[in-house]
Amino acid sequence: MPSVYVGCAGWSLPREHWPKFPEDGTHLQRYASQLSAVEINSSFYRPHRSQTYWRWAQSVPATFRFSVKVPKLITHVQRLQGCELLLDAFLSECTALGDALGCLLVQLPPSLDYDESVAAGFFLALRQRYAGPVVLEPRHESWLNAQALLVELRIGQVAADPSRISGGDTPGGWSGIQYWRWHGSPRIYHSDYDLSRLEALARQVQNPMQAGATRWCIFDNTASGFALANALTLQALLGREAGLWQAGH
């Protein structure tokens, strides 16, 4: 089966889950012993030195991957325009992750509507600088018109829960990468996901029709501490689903 990466937005370890993780090591090292990926959200708010990214990459297993959120200076302040120098600075930092850099996440403000010339200019500038996996989380309905551009430039569209756009709960854009980003519902950032929701997600992620795609499942419902338990449960369910799929073939 192709790679499936499961993790949380950040590597916080709520105390009640400590028995599931090694006692020794940094929080990141302990986290990475049980999960396969993490989403770095702090990069959205402030830059990190390249040495910091390099140190993080050196502290995790070789198969572990980081998703890095593009800074709000680019997405929310500049609104994707005139970003070339900002992209240069950001990429000079986060590419210090080396092979551990698994994905870039571009999350747009809800007020940013789709302008084809602006979007094409931004993603072309990004692609001139970075050839690796990229996903977009648009939050304005007009971005439904961006599908052809996303496919052309190999940009996946995030499957968000809850989603602000029609059909935004299923992956879109380029099919080579599929990225589920679950924020918590009905109460965003807080709500727990019950077993039935996680089982449904596991079946969706392991659908053989998606063979060949790299898949990510990130839990952003961190405010009340549910993300870690949801990620661990989903990872176990995905292992079970993979076994059932292989047994049937």
PDB file of N, CA, C and O in Angstrom, residues 196-243:
ATOM      1  N   SER A 196     -16.938   5.876  15.243  1.00  0.00           N
ATOM      2  CA  SER A 196     -17.610   5.685  13.956  1.00  0.00           C
ATOM      3  C   SER A 196     -17.079   6.661  12.901  1.00  0.00           C
ATOM      4  O   SER A 196     -16.901   6.291  11.731  1.00  0.00           O
ATOM      5  N   ARG A 197     -16.795   7.904  13.305  1.00  0.00           N
ATOM      6  CA  ARG A 197     -16.228   8.874  12.359  1.00  0.00           C
ATOM      7  C   ARG A 197     -14.829   8.452  11.928  1.00  0.00           C
ATOM      8  O   ARG A 197     -14.468   8.566  10.743  1.00  0.00           O
ATOM      9  N   LEU A 198     -14.039   7.983  12.868  1.00  0.00           N
ATOM     10  CA  LEU A 198     -12.669   7.579  12.546  1.00  0.00           C
ATOM     11  C   LEU A 198     -12.650   6.324  11.682  1.00  0.00           C
ATOM     12  O   LEU A 198     -11.813   6.191  10.778  1.00  0.00           O
ATOM     13  N   GLU A 199     -13.578   5.411  11.924  1.00  0.00           N
ATOM     14  CA  GLU A 199     -13.668   4.210  11.078  1.00  0.00           C
ATOM     15  C   GLU A 199     -14.045   4.593   9.655  1.00  0.00           C
ATOM     16  O   GLU A 199     -13.512   4.030   8.685  1.00  0.00           O
ATOM     17  N   ALA A 200     -14.971   5.536   9.502  1.00  0.00           N
ATOM     18  CA  ALA A 200     -15.361   5.981   8.166  1.00  0.00           C
ATOM     19  C   ALA A 200     -14.189   6.647   7.450  1.00  0.00           C
ATOM     20  O   ALA A 200     -13.984   6.447   6.242  1.00  0.00           O
ATOM     21  N   LEU A 201     -13.408   7.431   8.190  1.00  0.00           N
ATOM     22  CA  LEU A 201     -12.237   8.065   7.589  1.00  0.00           C
ATOM     23  C   LEU A 201     -11.210   7.021   7.168  1.00  0.00           C
ATOM     24  O   LEU A 201     -10.627   7.116   6.078  1.00  0.00           O
ATOM     25  N   ALA A 202     -10.994   6.015   7.992  1.00  0.00           N
ATOM     26  CA  ALA A 202     -10.035   4.967   7.645  1.00  0.00           C
ATOM     27  C   ALA A 202     -10.439   4.264   6.351  1.00  0.00           C
ATOM     28  O   ALA A 202      -9.595   3.992   5.491  1.00  0.00           O
ATOM     29  N   ARG A 203     -11.733   3.980   6.205  1.00  0.00           N
ATOM     30  CA  ARG A 203     -12.194   3.334   4.969  1.00  0.00           C
ATOM     31  C   ARG A 203     -11.987   4.249   3.765  1.00  0.00           C
ATOM     32  O   ARG A 203     -11.608   3.794   2.684  1.00  0.00           O
ATOM     33  N   GLN A 204     -12.240   5.543   3.955  1.00  0.00           N
ATOM     34  CA  GLN A 204     -12.061   6.490   2.855  1.00  0.00           C
ATOM     35  C   GLN A 204     -10.594   6.590   2.453  1.00  0.00           C
ATOM     36  O   GLN A 204     -10.251   6.580   1.259  1.00  0.00           O
ATOM     37  N   VAL A 205      -9.715   6.658   3.430  1.00  0.00           N
ATOM     38  CA  VAL A 205      -8.287   6.801   3.155  1.00  0.00           C
ATOM     39  C   VAL A 205      -7.729   5.555   2.473  1.00  0.00           C
ATOM     40  O   VAL A 205      -6.886   5.653   1.573  1.00  0.00           O
ATOM     41  N   GLN A 206      -8.215   4.385   2.874  1.00  0.00           N
ATOM     42  CA  GLN A 206      -7.671   3.137   2.337  1.00  0.00           C
ATOM     43  C   GLN A 206      -8.422   2.639   1.099  1.00  0.00           C
ATOM     44  O   GLN A 206      -8.202   1.512   0.666  1.00  0.00           O
ATOM     45  N   ASN A 207      -9.266   3.456   0.528  1.00  0.00           N
ATOM     46  CA  ASN A 207      -9.989   3.068  -0.687  1.00  0.00           C
ATOM     47  C   ASN A 207      -8.990   2.689  -1.785  1.00  0.00           C
ATOM     48  O   ASN A 207      -8.161   3.511  -2.180  1.00  0.00           O
ATOM     49  N   PRO A 208      -9.044   1.442  -2.282  1.00  0.00           N
ATOM     50  CA  PRO A 208      -8.087   1.025  -3.317  1.00  0.00           C
ATOM     51  C   PRO A 208      -8.142   1.880  -4.573  1.00  0.00           C
ATOM     52  O   PRO A 208      -7.180   1.917  -5.340  1.00  0.00           O
ATOM     53  N   MET A 209      -9.262   2.604  -4.799  1.00  0.00           N
ATOM     54  CA  MET A 209      -9.358   3.481  -5.961  1.00  0.00           C
ATOM     55  C   MET A 209      -8.330   4.603  -5.903  1.00  0.00           C
ATOM     56  O   MET A 209      -8.030   5.228  -6.913  1.00  0.00           O
ATOM     57  N   GLN A 210      -7.785   4.855  -4.721  1.00  0.00           N
ATOM     58  CA  GLN A 210      -6.807   5.925  -4.556  1.00  0.00           C
ATOM     59  C   GLN A 210      -5.375   5.405  -4.594  1.00  0.00           C
ATOM     60  O   GLN A 210      -4.448   6.105  -4.177  1.00  0.00           O
ATOM     61  N   ALA A 211      -5.181   4.189  -5.079  1.00  0.00           N
ATOM     62  CA  ALA A 211      -3.848   3.606  -5.139  1.00  0.00           C
ATOM     63  C   ALA A 211      -2.896   4.531  -5.880  1.00  0.00           C
ATOM     64  O   ALA A 211      -3.225   5.071  -6.935  1.00  0.00           O
ATOM     65  N   GLY A 212      -1.725   4.733  -5.317  1.00  0.00           N
ATOM     66  CA  GLY A 212      -0.721   5.592  -5.928  1.00  0.00           C
ATOM     67  C   GLY A 212      -0.632   6.965  -5.304  1.00  0.00           C
ATOM     68  O   GLY A 212       0.365   7.669  -5.487  1.00  0.00           O
ATOM     69  N   ALA A 213      -1.655   7.381  -4.576  1.00  0.00           N
ATOM     70  CA  ALA A 213      -1.645   8.696  -3.940  1.00  0.00           C
ATOM     71  C   ALA A 213      -0.936   8.636  -2.595  1.00  0.00           C
ATOM     72  O   ALA A 213      -1.055   7.653  -1.860  1.00  0.00           O
ATOM     73  N   THR A 214      -0.198   9.680  -2.278  1.00  0.00           N
ATOM     74  CA  THR A 214       0.323   9.855  -0.922  1.00  0.00           C
ATOM     75  C   THR A 214      -0.777  10.490  -0.092  1.00  0.00           C
ATOM     76  O   THR A 214      -1.396  11.469  -0.511  1.00  0.00           O
ATOM     77  N   ARG A 215      -1.035   9.932   1.090  1.00  0.00           N
ATOM     78  CA  ARG A 215      -2.172  10.382   1.891  1.00  0.00           C
ATOM     79  C   ARG A 215      -1.712  10.838   3.273  1.00  0.00           C
ATOM     80  O   ARG A 215      -0.858  10.211   3.883  1.00  0.00           O
ATOM     81  N   TRP A 216      -2.318  11.936   3.696  1.00  0.00           N
ATOM     82  CA  TRP A 216      -2.046  12.521   4.999  1.00  0.00           C
ATOM     83  C   TRP A 216      -3.344  12.651   5.768  1.00  0.00           C
ATOM     84  O   TRP A 216      -4.377  13.018   5.199  1.00  0.00           O
ATOM     85  N   CYS A 217      -3.282  12.399   7.065  1.00  0.00           N
ATOM     86  CA  CYS A 217      -4.415  12.628   7.964  1.00  0.00           C
ATOM     87  C   CYS A 217      -3.895  13.384   9.176  1.00  0.00           C
ATOM     88  O   CYS A 217      -3.131  12.819   9.980  1.00  0.00           O
ATOM     89  N   ILE A 218      -4.284  14.640   9.296  1.00  0.00           N
ATOM     90  CA  ILE A 218      -3.805  15.497  10.374  1.00  0.00           C
ATOM     91  C   ILE A 218      -4.983  15.948  11.230  1.00  0.00           C
ATOM     92  O   ILE A 218      -5.990  16.431  10.709  1.00  0.00           O
ATOM     93  N   PHE A 219      -4.826  15.807  12.538  1.00  0.00           N
ATOM     94  CA  PHE A 219      -5.864  16.246  13.480  1.00  0.00           C
ATOM     95  C   PHE A 219      -5.438  17.569  14.112  1.00  0.00           C
ATOM     96  O   PHE A 219      -4.376  17.667  14.733  1.00  0.00           O
ATOM     97  N   ASP A 220      -6.309  18.561  13.944  1.00  0.00           N
ATOM     98  CA  ASP A 220      -6.063  19.916  14.420  1.00  0.00           C
ATOM     99  C   ASP A 220      -6.966  20.267  15.606  1.00  0.00           C
ATOM    100  O   ASP A 220      -7.036  21.423  16.021  1.00  0.00           O
ATOM    101  N   ASN A 221      -7.661  19.268  16.146  1.00  0.00           N
ATOM    102  CA  ASN A 221      -8.545  19.487  17.296  1.00  0.00           C
ATOM    103  C   ASN A 221      -7.735  19.378  18.594  1.00  0.00           C
ATOM    104  O   ASN A 221      -7.973  18.513  19.441  1.00  0.00           O
ATOM    105  N   THR A 222      -6.787  20.298  18.721  1.00  0.00           N
ATOM    106  CA  THR A 222      -5.804  20.225  19.796  1.00  0.00           C
ATOM    107  C   THR A 222      -6.200  21.000  21.051  1.00  0.00           C
ATOM    108  O   THR A 222      -5.603  20.784  22.116  1.00  0.00           O
ATOM    109  N   ALA A 223      -7.173  21.902  20.953  1.00  0.00           N
ATOM    110  CA  ALA A 223      -7.441  22.832  22.054  1.00  0.00           C
ATOM    111  C   ALA A 223      -7.864  22.125  23.338  1.00  0.00           C
ATOM    112  O   ALA A 223      -7.539  22.575  24.441  1.00  0.00           O
ATOM    113  N   SER A 224      -8.603  21.019  23.194  1.00  0.00           N
ATOM    114  CA  SER A 224      -9.017  20.258  24.382  1.00  0.00           C
ATOM    115  C   SER A 224      -8.272  18.929  24.496  1.00  0.00           C
ATOM    116  O   SER A 224      -8.662  18.055  25.268  1.00  0.00           O
ATOM    117  N   GLY A 225      -7.221  18.770  23.682  1.00  0.00           N
ATOM    118  CA  GLY A 225      -6.340  17.620  23.826  1.00  0.00           C
ATOM    119  C   GLY A 225      -6.782  16.337  23.151  1.00  0.00           C
ATOM    120  O   GLY A 225      -6.210  15.276  23.430  1.00  0.00           O
ATOM    121  N   PHE A 226      -7.763  16.411  22.225  1.00  0.00           N
ATOM    122  CA  PHE A 226      -8.272  15.176  21.614  1.00  0.00           C
ATOM    123  C   PHE A 226      -7.480  14.719  20.390  1.00  0.00           C
ATOM    124  O   PHE A 226      -7.620  13.576  19.956  1.00  0.00           O
ATOM    125  N   ALA A 227      -6.680  15.597  19.805  1.00  0.00           N
ATOM    126  CA  ALA A 227      -6.018  15.266  18.542  1.00  0.00           C
ATOM    127  C   ALA A 227      -5.146  14.023  18.652  1.00  0.00           C
ATOM    128  O   ALA A 227      -5.163  13.152  17.769  1.00  0.00           O
ATOM    129  N   LEU A 228      -4.368  13.934  19.713  1.00  0.00           N
ATOM    130  CA  LEU A 228      -3.418  12.825  19.827  1.00  0.00           C
ATOM    131  C   LEU A 228      -4.132  11.479  19.898  1.00  0.00           C
ATOM    132  O   LEU A 228      -3.761  10.528  19.196  1.00  0.00           O
ATOM    133  N   ALA A 229      -5.161  11.378  20.726  1.00  0.00           N
ATOM    134  CA  ALA A 229      -5.903  10.116  20.834  1.00  0.00           C
ATOM    135  C   ALA A 229      -6.571   9.768  19.511  1.00  0.00           C
ATOM    136  O   ALA A 229      -6.576   8.598  19.096  1.00  0.00           O
ATOM    137  N   ASN A 230      -7.132  10.770  18.810  1.00  0.00           N
ATOM    138  CA  ASN A 230      -7.762  10.517  17.517  1.00  0.00           C
ATOM    139  C   ASN A 230      -6.747  10.003  16.499  1.00  0.00           C
ATOM    140  O   ASN A 230      -7.028   9.081  15.726  1.00  0.00           O
ATOM    141  N   ALA A 231      -5.549  10.601  16.501  1.00  0.00           N
ATOM    142  CA  ALA A 231      -4.515  10.169  15.559  1.00  0.00           C
ATOM    143  C   ALA A 231      -4.056   8.743  15.845  1.00  0.00           C
ATOM    144  O   ALA A 231      -3.893   7.929  14.924  1.00  0.00           O
ATOM    145  N   LEU A 232      -3.852   8.415  17.101  1.00  0.00           N
ATOM    146  CA  LEU A 232      -3.429   7.055  17.465  1.00  0.00           C
ATOM    147  C   LEU A 232      -4.498   6.031  17.093  1.00  0.00           C
ATOM    148  O   LEU A 232      -4.195   4.943  16.589  1.00  0.00           O
ATOM    149  N   THR A 233      -5.771   6.383  17.331  1.00  0.00           N
ATOM    150  CA  THR A 233      -6.851   5.467  16.978  1.00  0.00           C
ATOM    151  C   THR A 233      -6.930   5.275  15.473  1.00  0.00           C
ATOM    152  O   THR A 233      -7.057   4.144  14.982  1.00  0.00           O
ATOM    153  N   LEU A 234      -6.845   6.376  14.719  1.00  0.00           N
ATOM    154  CA  LEU A 234      -6.912   6.262  13.262  1.00  0.00           C
ATOM    155  C   LEU A 234      -5.760   5.427  12.732  1.00  0.00           C
ATOM    156  O   LEU A 234      -5.944   4.592  11.841  1.00  0.00           O
ATOM    157  N   GLN A 235      -4.573   5.628  13.270  1.00  0.00           N
ATOM    158  CA  GLN A 235      -3.422   4.859  12.797  1.00  0.00           C
ATOM    159  C   GLN A 235      -3.645   3.363  13.006  1.00  0.00           C
ATOM    160  O   GLN A 235      -3.339   2.539  12.124  1.00  0.00           O
ATOM    161  N   ALA A 236      -4.213   2.992  14.139  1.00  0.00           N
ATOM    162  CA  ALA A 236      -4.518   1.586  14.390  1.00  0.00           C
ATOM    163  C   ALA A 236      -5.584   1.078  13.424  1.00  0.00           C
ATOM    164  O   ALA A 236      -5.493  -0.047  12.906  1.00  0.00           O
ATOM    165  N   LEU A 237      -6.597   1.895  13.171  1.00  0.00           N
ATOM    166  CA  LEU A 237      -7.660   1.502  12.236  1.00  0.00           C
ATOM    167  C   LEU A 237      -7.119   1.341  10.822  1.00  0.00           C
ATOM    168  O   LEU A 237      -7.528   0.426  10.093  1.00  0.00           O
ATOM    169  N   LEU A 238      -6.206   2.210  10.417  1.00  0.00           N
ATOM    170  CA  LEU A 238      -5.633   2.112   9.078  1.00  0.00           C
ATOM    171  C   LEU A 238      -4.825   0.831   8.928  1.00  0.00           C
ATOM    172  O   LEU A 238      -4.840   0.198   7.873  1.00  0.00           O
ATOM    173  N   GLY A 239      -4.142   0.442   9.986  1.00  0.00           N
ATOM    174  CA  GLY A 239      -3.425  -0.826   9.952  1.00  0.00           C
ATOM    175  C   GLY A 239      -4.376  -1.994   9.776  1.00  0.00           C
ATOM    176  O   GLY A 239      -4.111  -2.929   9.013  1.00  0.00           O
ATOM    177  N   ARG A 240      -5.520  -1.933  10.451  1.00  0.00           N
ATOM    178  CA  ARG A 240      -6.530  -2.985  10.322  1.00  0.00           C
ATOM    179  C   ARG A 240      -7.127  -2.999   8.923  1.00  0.00           C
ATOM    180  O   ARG A 240      -7.277  -4.058   8.300  1.00  0.00           O
ATOM    181  N   GLU A 241      -7.450  -1.809   8.392  1.00  0.00           N
ATOM    182  CA  GLU A 241      -8.027  -1.728   7.045  1.00  0.00           C
ATOM    183  C   GLU A 241      -7.054  -2.254   6.000  1.00  0.00           C
ATOM    184  O   GLU A 241      -7.454  -2.943   5.057  1.00  0.00           O
ATOM    185  N   ALA A 242      -5.769  -1.919   6.140  1.00  0.00           N
ATOM    186  CA  ALA A 242      -4.775  -2.406   5.194  1.00  0.00           C
ATOM    187  C   ALA A 242      -4.701  -3.925   5.209  1.00  0.00           C
ATOM    188  O   ALA A 242      -4.605  -4.582   4.172  1.00  0.00           O
ATOM    189  N   GLY A 243      -4.767  -4.507   6.416  1.00  0.00           N
ATOM    190  CA  GLY A 243      -4.758  -5.961   6.530  1.00  0.00           C
ATOM    191  C   GLY A 243      -5.957  -6.591   5.876  1.00  0.00           C
ATOM    192  O   GLY A 243      -5.846  -7.612   5.162  1.00  0.00           O
TER     193      GLY A 243
END
